[in-house]
Coordinates of C-alpha atoms in Angstrom, one line a residue:
X764 CA 107.9 81.3 192.0
X765 CA 110.3 82.5 189.3
X766 CA 109.1 82.0 185.7
X767 CA 111.4 79.7 183.8
X768 CA 110.2 79.4 180.2
X769 CA 112.4 76.4 179.3
X770 CA 111.3 74.4 182.3
X771 CA 108.0 73.5 180.6
X772 CA 107.5 70.6 178.2
X773 CA 106.9 72.9 175.3
X774 CA 110.0 75.0 176.1
X775 CA 112.2 71.9 176.2
X776 CA 110.7 70.4 173.1
X777 CA 111.2 73.8 171.4
X778 CA 114.9 74.0 172.4
X779 CA 115.5 70.3 171.4
X780 CA 113.7 70.7 168.0
X781 CA 115.4 74.0 167.0
X782 CA 118.8 72.7 168.2
X783 CA 118.6 69.5 166.2
X784 CA 117.4 71.4 163.1
X785 CA 120.2 74.0 163.4
X786 CA 122.8 71.3 164.0
X787 CA 121.7 69.1 161.1
X788 CA 121.2 71.9 158.6
X789 CA 124.5 73.6 159.3
X790 CA 126.3 70.3 159.3
X791 CA 124.8 69.6 155.9
X792 CA 125.7 73.1 154.7
X793 CA 129.4 72.6 155.8
X794 CA 129.6 69.3 154.1
X795 CA 128.1 70.6 150.9
X796 CA 130.6 73.5 150.8
X797 CA 133.5 71.2 151.4
X798 CA 132.3 68.8 148.8
X799 CA 131.8 71.6 146.3
X800 CA 135.4 72.7 146.9
X801 CA 136.7 69.2 146.4
X802 CA 134.7 68.7 143.2
X803 CA 135.9 72.1 141.9
X804 CA 139.5 71.2 142.5
X805 CA 139.0 67.8 140.9
X806 CA 137.4 69.2 137.7
X807 CA 140.1 71.9 137.5
X808 CA 142.8 69.2 137.7
X809 CA 141.1 67.1 135.0
X810 CA 140.7 70.1 132.7
X811 CA 144.3 71.3 133.2
X812 CA 145.6 67.7 132.5
X813 CA 143.5 67.5 129.4
X814 CA 144.7 70.9 128.1
X815 CA 148.4 70.1 128.8
X816 CA 148.0 66.7 127.1
X817 CA 146.3 68.4 124.1
X818 CA 149.2 70.9 123.8
X819 CA 151.7 67.9 123.9
X820 CA 149.9 66.1 121.1
X821 CA 149.6 69.3 119.1
X822 CA 153.3 69.8 119.4
X823 CA 154.1 66.3 118.4
X824 CA 151.7 65.9 115.5
X825 CA 151.1 69.4 114.0
X826 CA 154.0 71.7 115.2
X827 CA 153.4 74.1 112.3
X828 CA 149.9 75.0 113.3
X829 CA 149.5 77.9 115.7
X830 CA 148.4 77.4 119.3
X831 CA 145.5 79.1 120.9
X832 CA 146.1 82.7 121.9
X833 CA 146.3 81.9 125.6
X834 CA 148.6 78.9 125.3
X835 CA 152.3 79.4 124.9
X836 CA 155.5 77.5 124.7
X837 CA 158.5 79.1 126.5
X838 CA 162.1 77.9 126.4
X839 CA 163.4 76.4 129.7
X840 CA 166.0 79.1 130.3
X841 CA 163.8 82.1 129.4
X842 CA 163.8 85.0 131.9
X843 CA 160.0 85.1 132.0
X844 CA 159.8 81.8 133.8
X845 CA 158.3 82.3 137.3
X846 CA 160.5 81.7 140.3
X847 CA 160.4 78.3 142.1
X848 CA 158.5 79.6 145.1
X849 CA 155.5 80.6 143.1
X850 CA 153.9 77.2 143.6
X851 CA 153.9 77.7 147.4
X852 CA 151.0 80.0 147.6
X853 CA 148.2 78.7 149.8
X854 CA 145.5 79.4 147.2
X855 CA 146.9 76.9 144.8
X856 CA 148.5 74.4 147.2
X857 CA 145.7 71.8 147.0
X858 CA 145.3 72.2 143.3
X859 CA 149.0 71.8 142.5
X860 CA 149.2 68.8 144.9
X861 CA 146.5 67.0 143.0
X862 CA 147.9 68.0 139.7
X863 CA 151.3 66.6 140.5
X864 CA 149.6 63.2 141.2
X865 CA 148.0 63.3 137.8
X866 CA 151.2 64.4 135.9
X867 CA 154.3 62.2 135.3
X868 CA 156.9 62.1 138.0
X869 CA 159.5 64.9 137.9
X870 CA 157.1 67.4 136.3
X871 CA 157.9 71.0 137.4
X872 CA 155.1 73.5 137.9
X873 CA 154.9 77.2 138.4
X874 CA 152.0 79.6 139.0
X875 CA 152.1 83.1 137.7
X876 CA 149.3 85.2 139.1
X877 CA 150.9 88.6 138.5
X878 CA 148.5 89.1 135.6
X879 CA 144.9 88.3 135.1
X880 CA 144.0 85.6 134.5
X881 CA 146.6 83.5 136.3
X882 CA 148.7 81.2 134.2
X883 CA 150.1 77.7 134.9
X884 CA 153.7 76.8 133.8
X885 CA 154.3 73.1 133.3
X886 CA 157.7 71.5 132.4
X887 CA 157.5 67.8 131.9
X888 CA 160.6 65.5 132.1
X889 CA 162.8 65.4 128.9
X890 CA 161.0 68.6 127.6
X891 CA 162.9 71.7 126.7
X892 CA 160.0 74.1 126.8
X893 CA 157.5 75.2 129.4
X894 CA 153.8 74.8 128.5
X895 CA 152.0 77.8 129.6
X896 CA 148.2 77.4 129.9
X897 CA 145.5 79.5 131.6
X898 CA 144.8 78.4 135.1
X899 CA 141.4 77.1 135.8
X900 CA 139.3 79.4 138.0
X901 CA 139.4 78.3 141.7
X902 CA 136.9 80.1 143.9
X903 CA 137.6 80.2 147.6
X904 CA 134.9 79.9 150.2
X905 CA 132.6 82.9 150.1
X906 CA 131.2 84.6 153.1
X907 CA 127.6 84.6 151.8
X908 CA 126.0 82.9 148.9
X909 CA 122.6 81.8 147.7
X910 CA 123.0 78.4 149.4
X911 CA 123.3 80.1 152.8
X912 CA 120.2 82.2 152.1
X913 CA 118.2 79.1 151.2
X914 CA 119.6 77.2 154.2
X915 CA 118.4 80.0 156.6
X916 CA 115.0 80.0 154.9
X917 CA 114.6 76.2 155.1
X918 CA 115.9 76.2 158.7
X919 CA 113.3 78.8 159.8
X920 CA 110.5 77.0 158.0
X921 CA 111.5 73.6 159.6
X922 CA 111.9 75.2 163.0
X923 CA 108.4 76.7 162.8
X924 CA 107.0 73.4 161.7
X925 CA 108.8 71.7 164.6
X926 CA 107.5 74.2 167.1
X927 CA 103.9 73.8 165.8
X928 CA 104.3 70.0 166.2
X929 CA 105.7 70.4 169.7
X930 CA 102.8 72.7 170.6
X931 CA 100.3 70.1 169.3
X932 CA 102.0 67.4 171.4
X933 CA 101.9 69.4 174.6
X934 CA 98.5 71.0 174.2
X935 CA 96.5 68.0 175.5
X936 CA 99.0 67.7 178.4
X937 CA 98.5 71.3 179.3
X938 CA 94.8 70.8 179.4
X939 CA 95.2 67.9 181.7
X940 CA 97.5 69.8 184.0
X941 CA 94.9 72.6 184.2
X942 CA 92.3 70.1 185.1
X943 CA 94.5 68.5 187.8
X944 CA 95.1 72.0 189.2
X945 CA 91.4 72.7 189.4
X946 CA 90.7 69.3 190.9
X947 CA 93.4 69.8 193.5
X948 CA 91.8 73.2 194.5
X949 CA 88.5 71.4 195.1
X950 CA 86.8 72.9 192.0
X951 CA 84.4 71.0 189.8
X952 CA 86.2 69.2 186.9
X953 CA 84.4 67.8 183.9
X954 CA 85.7 65.0 181.8
X955 CA 88.9 66.0 179.9
X956 CA 88.8 65.3 176.2
X957 CA 91.1 62.4 175.3
X958 CA 93.5 63.5 172.6
X959 CA 97.2 63.3 171.7
X960 CA 99.5 60.2 171.7
X961 CA 98.3 56.9 173.0
X962 CA 100.1 57.2 176.3
X963 CA 98.6 60.6 176.9
X964 CA 95.1 59.4 176.0
X965 CA 95.5 56.5 178.5
X966 CA 96.7 59.0 181.2
X967 CA 93.7 61.3 180.5
X968 CA 91.3 58.3 180.6
X969 CA 92.8 57.3 184.0
X970 CA 92.4 60.8 185.3
X971 CA 88.8 61.0 184.2
X972 CA 88.1 57.7 185.9
X973 CA 89.8 58.8 189.1
X974 CA 87.8 62.0 189.2
X975 CA 84.6 60.1 188.6
X976 CA 85.4 57.6 191.4
X977 CA 86.4 60.3 193.9
X978 CA 83.4 62.4 193.1
X979 CA 81.1 59.4 193.6
X980 CA 82.8 58.5 196.9
X981 CA 82.5 62.1 198.1
X982 CA 78.9 62.2 197.1
X983 CA 78.1 59.0 198.9
X984 CA 79.9 60.2 202.0
X985 CA 78.1 63.6 202.0
X986 CA 74.7 61.9 201.5
X987 CA 75.4 59.6 204.4
X988 CA 76.7 62.4 206.6
X989 CA 73.8 64.7 205.8
X990 CA 71.3 61.9 206.5
X991 CA 72.8 61.0 209.8
X992 CA 73.1 64.7 210.9
X993 CA 69.5 65.4 209.7
X994 CA 68.1 62.4 211.6
X995 CA 69.9 63.6 214.8
X996 CA 68.4 67.0 214.8
X997 CA 64.9 65.9 216.0
X998 CA 66.1 63.7 218.9
X999 CA 68.5 66.5 220.0
X1000 CA 65.6 69.0 220.0
X1001 CA 63.5 66.7 222.1
X1002 CA 66.4 66.0 224.4
X1003 CA 67.0 69.7 225.0
X1004 CA 63.3 70.3 225.7
X1005 CA 63.3 67.5 228.3
X1006 CA 66.6 68.8 229.8
X1007 CA 65.1 72.2 230.3
X1008 CA 62.2 70.7 232.3
X1009 CA 64.6 69.2 234.9
X1010 CA 64.3 70.6 238.4
X1011 CA 68.0 70.4 239.3
X1012 CA 69.7 73.6 237.9
X1013 CA 73.2 72.2 237.7
X1014 CA 72.1 69.0 236.0
X1015 CA 69.8 71.0 233.7
X1016 CA 72.6 73.4 232.7
X1017 CA 75.1 70.6 232.1
X1018 CA 72.7 68.6 229.9
X1019 CA 71.7 71.7 227.9
X1020 CA 75.3 72.7 227.4
X1021 CA 76.0 69.2 226.0
X1022 CA 73.0 69.3 223.8
X1023 CA 74.1 72.7 222.4
X1024 CA 77.5 71.2 221.6
X1025 CA 76.0 68.2 219.9
X1026 CA 73.7 70.5 217.9
X1027 CA 76.6 72.6 216.8
X1028 CA 78.4 69.4 215.7
X1029 CA 75.4 68.3 213.7
X1030 CA 75.2 71.8 212.1
X1031 CA 78.8 71.5 211.1
X1032 CA 78.2 68.1 209.6
X1033 CA 75.3 69.4 207.5
X1034 CA 77.4 72.4 206.4
X1035 CA 80.3 70.2 205.4
X1036 CA 78.0 67.7 203.6
X1037 CA 76.4 70.5 201.5
X1038 CA 78.7 70.5 198.5
X1039 CA 76.4 72.3 196.1
X1040 CA 77.7 75.4 194.4
X1041 CA 76.8 78.7 196.1
X1042 CA 74.1 80.5 194.2
X1043 CA 73.9 83.5 196.4
X1044 CA 74.6 87.0 195.1
X1045 CA 78.0 88.6 195.8
X1046 CA 78.2 90.9 198.7
X1047 CA 80.8 93.3 200.0
X1048 CA 83.4 91.5 202.1
X1049 CA 84.1 94.5 204.3
X1050 CA 80.4 95.1 205.0
X1051 CA 79.9 91.5 206.1
X1052 CA 83.1 91.6 208.2
X1053 CA 81.7 94.7 210.1
X1054 CA 78.3 92.9 210.6
X1055 CA 80.0 89.7 211.8
X1056 CA 82.1 91.7 214.3
X1057 CA 78.9 93.5 215.6
X1058 CA 77.2 90.1 216.0
X1059 CA 80.1 88.6 217.9
X1060 CA 80.3 91.6 220.2
X1061 CA 76.6 91.2 220.9
X1062 CA 77.0 87.4 221.7
X1063 CA 80.2 87.7 223.6
X1064 CA 80.3 91.3 225.1
X1065 CA 83.0 90.6 227.7
X1066 CA 85.6 88.4 226.1
X1067 CA 85.3 88.8 222.3
X1068 CA 87.3 91.8 221.3
X1069 CA 87.5 92.1 217.5
X1070 CA 89.7 94.6 215.7
X1071 CA 89.0 95.5 212.0
X1072 CA 91.6 96.6 209.5
X1073 CA 89.7 96.8 206.2
X1074 CA 91.7 98.2 203.4
X1075 CA 90.5 96.3 200.3
X1076 CA 87.7 98.6 199.4
X1077 CA 84.1 98.0 198.3
X1078 CA 85.1 96.1 195.1
X1079 CA 86.1 93.0 197.1
X1080 CA 83.0 90.9 196.9
X1081 CA 82.2 87.2 197.4
X1082 CA 79.0 85.0 197.4
X1083 CA 77.1 86.0 200.6
X1084 CA 76.3 82.5 201.9
X1085 CA 79.9 81.2 201.5
X1086 CA 81.4 84.4 203.0
X1087 CA 79.1 84.3 206.0
X1088 CA 79.9 80.6 206.7
X1089 CA 83.7 81.2 206.3
X1090 CA 83.6 84.2 208.7
X1091 CA 81.4 82.4 211.2
X1092 CA 83.7 79.3 211.3
X1093 CA 86.9 81.5 211.5
X1094 CA 85.5 83.6 214.3
X1095 CA 84.2 80.6 216.2
X1096 CA 87.6 78.8 215.8
X1097 CA 89.5 81.9 217.0
X1098 CA 87.1 82.4 220.0
X1099 CA 87.1 78.7 221.0
X1100 CA 90.8 78.0 220.6
X1101 CA 92.6 81.3 220.5
X1102 CA 92.5 84.5 222.6
X1103 CA 91.5 88.1 222.3
X1104 CA 92.0 90.3 220.5
X1105 CA 90.8 88.8 217.2
X1106 CA 91.8 90.8 214.1
X1107 CA 90.0 90.8 210.7
X1108 CA 92.0 92.3 207.9
X1109 CA 91.4 92.8 204.1
X1110 CA 93.7 94.2 201.5
X1111 CA 94.6 94.0 197.8
X1112 CA 98.0 93.1 196.6
X1113 CA 99.6 91.7 193.3
X1114 CA 96.4 91.1 191.6
X1115 CA 94.6 89.3 194.4
X1116 CA 92.2 90.1 197.2
X1117 CA 93.1 89.0 200.7
X1118 CA 91.0 88.3 203.8
X1119 CA 92.8 87.3 207.1
X1120 CA 91.4 86.4 210.5
X1121 CA 94.0 86.0 213.3
X1122 CA 93.9 85.5 217.1
X1123 CA 96.3 86.0 219.9
X1124 CA 96.4 82.5 221.3
X1125 CA 99.0 79.9 221.4
X1126 CA 98.7 78.9 217.7
X1127 CA 99.2 75.4 216.3
X1128 CA 102.4 73.4 216.5
X1129 CA 104.2 73.4 213.1
X1130 CA 103.9 69.7 212.8
X1131 CA 100.0 70.0 212.8
X1132 CA 99.7 73.0 210.4
X1133 CA 99.4 70.8 207.3
X1134 CA 96.6 68.8 208.9
X1135 CA 94.6 71.8 210.1
X1136 CA 92.3 71.8 207.1
X1137 CA 91.6 68.1 207.0
X1138 CA 88.1 67.1 207.9
X1139 CA 87.5 65.5 211.3
X1140 CA 91.1 66.3 212.5
X1141 CA 91.0 67.5 216.1
X1142 CA 93.9 69.7 217.3
X1143 CA 92.7 69.9 220.9
X1144 CA 96.0 68.7 222.4
X1145 CA 97.7 71.7 220.8
X1146 CA 95.1 74.3 221.4
X1147 CA 92.5 73.1 223.9
X1148 CA 88.7 73.1 223.6
X1149 CA 85.9 70.6 223.3
X1150 CA 82.5 70.2 221.7
X1151 CA 83.8 70.6 218.2
X1152 CA 83.9 68.2 215.2
X1153 CA 87.2 69.2 213.6
X1154 CA 85.3 70.5 210.5
X1155 CA 85.6 74.3 211.0
X1156 CA 88.8 74.9 209.1
X1157 CA 88.0 72.1 206.6
X1158 CA 84.7 73.9 205.7
X1159 CA 86.6 77.2 205.3
X1160 CA 89.2 75.6 203.0
X1161 CA 86.5 74.0 200.9
X1162 CA 84.4 77.1 200.6
X1163 CA 87.5 79.2 199.7
X1164 CA 88.5 76.7 197.0
X1165 CA 84.9 76.6 195.6
X1166 CA 85.1 80.4 195.3
X1167 CA 88.4 80.1 193.3
X1168 CA 90.6 81.1 196.3
X1169 CA 93.4 79.6 198.4
X1170 CA 93.4 79.1 202.2
X1171 CA 96.7 79.4 204.0
X1172 CA 97.2 78.7 207.7
X1173 CA 100.2 79.8 209.7
X1174 CA 101.3 80.9 213.1
X1175 CA 101.9 84.6 213.8
X1176 CA 105.4 85.6 214.8
X1177 CA 104.0 87.5 217.8
X1178 CA 101.8 84.5 218.8
X1179 CA 98.4 83.2 217.6
X1180 CA 97.0 81.6 214.5
X1181 CA 96.3 83.4 211.3
X1182 CA 94.1 82.1 208.4
X1183 CA 94.7 84.0 205.1
X1184 CA 92.2 83.6 202.3
X1185 CA 93.3 84.9 198.9
X1186 CA 91.1 85.3 195.8
X1187 CA 91.9 86.4 192.2
X1188 CA 90.6 89.8 191.1
X1189 CA 87.9 89.3 188.6
X1190 CA 86.3 92.1 186.5

């Protein structure tokens, strides 16, 4: 399955948090820059209006006193007056528009930026002289300033805080997902700690209660199954002893065969009911496969051809009791329902160990593949055979999951059933 980082809850919360923070911060930054430009133009208009009004009052009340060095009065027809198109420059367009609204109607204005600093020429109605005052500084938008630096710093800090909050929210959910995965693989799951938001705590509490109820139900079923199977062993042993004492050979052989089948079913029940962890020591899978093949050749010398393709190496090891039960059930299933040759393969690939047992029979219909590992499911109409309880593959699937592996059942393209067990490589 392809890894998609933004398909997880944390990935989506991260994208949402960072996106909202970036959008809000840069919207705030744009608004502040626009408002600063508006305020700068407003203050420049007020200062220019005040300065022009001060020059007008000075001219009316104290015409004999000299004006400041940067303020001049120039006759209307002087050659130094800027041309009329000087006020069309984009830099001063907004400033001059607001200044005209603040000045009397009919006021003429010119901007002369040929020298530094720029100067503003103002000619009011009924005046014969231009009032020349220094133009208030108007700063255009800068590509980078301290505000942008602080904005980036604050955005990164807020994004890190948001990601930490998102991680705290999804951490209990990730723990719950891991517990659900282990429970689905048949592994033992302890109570999950209830943490996080109220809804997540309620979900965790419900999961813990469900696991407890299912575990109790399975325990009760296994105890009942083990008790029934155990109680049947003694009557079956007496029944076989009495059958072997019959004088009629055909009747004796038929009864013994039925007793053997019943004994096998009882043994399967006991094996399925035994849900305790395997405490046996790990053993080499390939060595046990070779031993199982020799045993089956000894039991079925004429019709049990087993081929070995062992390529995993000696490092592939599993608990001996579980491995022996899995191989025994797989070989019995292949011998009872399939056809020779039976092939046992092992290999290592993409960080996992693989063990496969396949036969050359008719396989299982695709509609029944999903039900093959369910307990007490009989697939005899698809594959033939009798005297079995429908627990063979269910036991293999349970033992594989208890060992941390996965059991996959499929039909071979060339015919027959193949059961593939995969286990993670552990140091």
